[in-house]
Short mmCIF file of C-alpha atoms in Angstrom, two decimals:
data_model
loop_
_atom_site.label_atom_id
_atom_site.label_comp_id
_atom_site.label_asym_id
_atom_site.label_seq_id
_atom_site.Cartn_x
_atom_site.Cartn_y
_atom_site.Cartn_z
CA UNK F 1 54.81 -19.58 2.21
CA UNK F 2 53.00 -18.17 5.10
CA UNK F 3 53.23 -14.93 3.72
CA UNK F 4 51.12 -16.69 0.56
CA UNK F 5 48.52 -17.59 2.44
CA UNK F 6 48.13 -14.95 4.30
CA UNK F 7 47.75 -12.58 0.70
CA UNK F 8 45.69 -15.03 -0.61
CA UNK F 9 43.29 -14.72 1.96
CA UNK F 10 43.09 -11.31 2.02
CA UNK F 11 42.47 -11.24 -2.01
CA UNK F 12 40.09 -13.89 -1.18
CA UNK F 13 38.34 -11.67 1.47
CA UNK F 14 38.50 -9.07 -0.87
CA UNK F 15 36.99 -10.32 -3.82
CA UNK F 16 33.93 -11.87 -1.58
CA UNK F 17 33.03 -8.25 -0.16
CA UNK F 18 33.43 -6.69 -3.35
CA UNK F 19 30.86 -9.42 -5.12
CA UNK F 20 28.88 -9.28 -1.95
CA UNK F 21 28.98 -5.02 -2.78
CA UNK F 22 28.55 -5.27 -6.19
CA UNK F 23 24.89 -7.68 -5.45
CA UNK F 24 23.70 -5.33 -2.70
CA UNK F 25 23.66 -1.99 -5.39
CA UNK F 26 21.88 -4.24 -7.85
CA UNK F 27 19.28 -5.29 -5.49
CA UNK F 28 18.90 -2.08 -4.33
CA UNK F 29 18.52 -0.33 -8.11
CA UNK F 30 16.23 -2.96 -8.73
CA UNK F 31 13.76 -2.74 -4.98
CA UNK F 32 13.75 1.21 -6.09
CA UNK F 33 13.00 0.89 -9.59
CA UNK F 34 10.26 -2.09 -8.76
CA UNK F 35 8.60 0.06 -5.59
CA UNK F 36 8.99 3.69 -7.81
CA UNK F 37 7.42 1.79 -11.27
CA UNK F 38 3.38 3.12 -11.84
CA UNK F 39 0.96 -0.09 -12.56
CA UNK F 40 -0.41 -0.39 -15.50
CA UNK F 41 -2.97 2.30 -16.66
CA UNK F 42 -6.28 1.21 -17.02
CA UNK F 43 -8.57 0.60 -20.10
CA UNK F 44 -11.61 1.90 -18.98
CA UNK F 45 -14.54 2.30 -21.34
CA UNK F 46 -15.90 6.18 -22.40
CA UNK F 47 -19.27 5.28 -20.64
CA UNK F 48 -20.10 3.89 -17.02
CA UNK F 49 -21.14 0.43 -17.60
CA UNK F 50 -25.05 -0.27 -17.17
CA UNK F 51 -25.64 -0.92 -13.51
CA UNK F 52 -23.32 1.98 -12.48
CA UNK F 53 -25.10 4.56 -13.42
CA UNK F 54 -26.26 7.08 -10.74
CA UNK F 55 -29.94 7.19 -9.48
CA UNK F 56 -28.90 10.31 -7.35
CA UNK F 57 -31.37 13.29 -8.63
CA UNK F 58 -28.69 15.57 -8.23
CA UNK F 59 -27.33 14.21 -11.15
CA UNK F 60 -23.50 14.20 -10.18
CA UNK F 61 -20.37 13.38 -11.62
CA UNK F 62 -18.76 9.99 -10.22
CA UNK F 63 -15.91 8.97 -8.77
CA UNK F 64 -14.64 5.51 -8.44
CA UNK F 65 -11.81 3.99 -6.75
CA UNK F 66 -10.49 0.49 -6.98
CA UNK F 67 -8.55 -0.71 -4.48
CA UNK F 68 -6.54 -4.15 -3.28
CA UNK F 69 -7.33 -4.66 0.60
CA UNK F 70 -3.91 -5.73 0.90
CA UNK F 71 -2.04 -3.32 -1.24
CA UNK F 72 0.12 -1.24 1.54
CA UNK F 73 0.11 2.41 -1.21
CA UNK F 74 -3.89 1.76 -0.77
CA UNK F 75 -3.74 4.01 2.49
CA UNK F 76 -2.06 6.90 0.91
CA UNK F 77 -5.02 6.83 -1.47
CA UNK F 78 -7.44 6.68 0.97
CA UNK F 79 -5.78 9.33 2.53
CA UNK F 80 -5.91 11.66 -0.41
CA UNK F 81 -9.28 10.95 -0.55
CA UNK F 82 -10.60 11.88 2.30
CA UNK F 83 -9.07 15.42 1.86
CA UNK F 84 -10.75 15.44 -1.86
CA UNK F 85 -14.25 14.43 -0.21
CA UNK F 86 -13.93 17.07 2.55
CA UNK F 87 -13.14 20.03 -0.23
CA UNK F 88 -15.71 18.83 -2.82
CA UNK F 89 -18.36 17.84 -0.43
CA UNK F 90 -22.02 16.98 -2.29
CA UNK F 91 -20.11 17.99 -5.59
CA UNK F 92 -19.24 14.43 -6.72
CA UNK F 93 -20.82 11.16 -5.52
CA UNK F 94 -17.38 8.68 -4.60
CA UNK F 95 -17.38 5.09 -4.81
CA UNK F 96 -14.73 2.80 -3.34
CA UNK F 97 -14.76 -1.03 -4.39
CA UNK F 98 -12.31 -3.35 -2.64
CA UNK F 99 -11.53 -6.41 -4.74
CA UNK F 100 -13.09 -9.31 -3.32
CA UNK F 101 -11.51 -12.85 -5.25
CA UNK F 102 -14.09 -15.44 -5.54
CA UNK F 103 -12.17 -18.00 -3.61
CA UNK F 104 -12.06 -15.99 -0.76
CA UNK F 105 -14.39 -15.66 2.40
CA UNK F 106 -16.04 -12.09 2.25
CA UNK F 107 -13.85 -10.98 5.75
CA UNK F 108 -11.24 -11.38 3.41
CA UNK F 109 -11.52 -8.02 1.52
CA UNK F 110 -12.42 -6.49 5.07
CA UNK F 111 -8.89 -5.36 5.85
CA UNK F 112 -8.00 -2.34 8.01
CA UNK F 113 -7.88 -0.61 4.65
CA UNK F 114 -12.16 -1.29 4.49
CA UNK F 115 -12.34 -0.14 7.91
CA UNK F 116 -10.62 3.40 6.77
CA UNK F 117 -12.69 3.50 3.57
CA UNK F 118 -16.12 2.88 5.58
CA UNK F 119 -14.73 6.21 8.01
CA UNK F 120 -14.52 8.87 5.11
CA UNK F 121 -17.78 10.49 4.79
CA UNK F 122 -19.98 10.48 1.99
CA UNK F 123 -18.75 7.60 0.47
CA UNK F 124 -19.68 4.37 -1.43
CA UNK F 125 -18.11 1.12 -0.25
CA UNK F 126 -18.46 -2.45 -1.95
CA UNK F 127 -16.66 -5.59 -2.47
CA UNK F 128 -15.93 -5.95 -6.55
CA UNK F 129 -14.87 -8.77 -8.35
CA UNK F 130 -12.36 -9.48 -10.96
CA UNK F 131 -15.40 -9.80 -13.60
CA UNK F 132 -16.74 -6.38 -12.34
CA UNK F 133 -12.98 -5.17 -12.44
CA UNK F 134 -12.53 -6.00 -16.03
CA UNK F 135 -16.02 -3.90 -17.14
CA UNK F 136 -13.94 -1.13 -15.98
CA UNK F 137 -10.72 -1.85 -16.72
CA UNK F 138 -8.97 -1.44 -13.48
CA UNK F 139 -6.03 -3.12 -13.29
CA UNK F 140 -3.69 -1.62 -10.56
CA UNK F 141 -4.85 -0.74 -6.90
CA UNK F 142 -5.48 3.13 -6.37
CA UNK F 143 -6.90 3.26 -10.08
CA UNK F 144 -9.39 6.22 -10.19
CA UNK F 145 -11.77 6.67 -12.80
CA UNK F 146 -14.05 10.04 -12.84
CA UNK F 147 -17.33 10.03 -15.10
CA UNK F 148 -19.46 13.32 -15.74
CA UNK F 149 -22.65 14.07 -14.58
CA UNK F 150 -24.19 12.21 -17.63
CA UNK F 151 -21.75 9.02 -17.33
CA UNK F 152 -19.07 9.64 -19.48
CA UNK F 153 -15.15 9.17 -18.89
CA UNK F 154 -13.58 12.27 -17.90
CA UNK F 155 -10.44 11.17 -16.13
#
């Protein structure tokens, strides 16, 4: 009888750890596929909406990156541009807007992320919100849009 128990308790054990195994790969398929999944791609209309449009002489093409203040892949982006502005300086006039929701105070968007954006040289900063997102489609944080010299959608 003892002898029972004692195999049932072991099958017992057994089955727990394997069901306990079995729920630890799913999550972990599922935290990779989630973390390694692109957002959405944006919708962006073939012209810069009115108001965007550059009053630089130069005439140059724009960049513009959206951004999430609290989005932790935001600093990678950041990163990357940084490099791009120090290659391609005064060939390409970079904006950054940092979404700003309308029920939030304005420090809100001023994360650590504003505080890199405001370091890279060159560059554009603003708070944007959602209604200003939507004119350009940007849906996902790290969304870069590039318009030519005369406003139209390149990338």
């Amino acid at each position: 009888m003892l002898r029972l128990e004692v195999k049932m308790k072991r099958k017992s054990a057994f089955i727990v750890i394997l069901i306990w195994a079995i729920a630890i790969g799913i999550g972990t398929v599922w935290i990779t596929d989630y973390s390694t999944r692109p957002g959405r791609a944006a919708n962006s209309p073939s012209g810069l909406p009115s108001g965007y449009l550059s009053e630089n002489p130069a005439k140059l093409p724009k960049l513009l990156v959206f951004l999430h203040p609290y989005c932790p892949c935001s600093r990678a982006t950041l990163t990357e541009l940084n490099r791009l502005v120090e290659k391609n300086k005064d060939l390409v006039e970079v904006s950054v807007f940092i979404y700003q929701p309308s029920d939030q105070s304005p420090e809100w968007s001023k994360s650590d992320l504003w505080q890199t954006a405001e370091e890279i040289p060159n560059v554009k900063l603003s708070a944007i919100s959602e209604a200003e997102l939507q004119k350009f489609g940007a849906i996902t944080s790290g969304q870069t849009l590039l318009y030519d010299a005369d406003g139209l959608l390149v990338f």
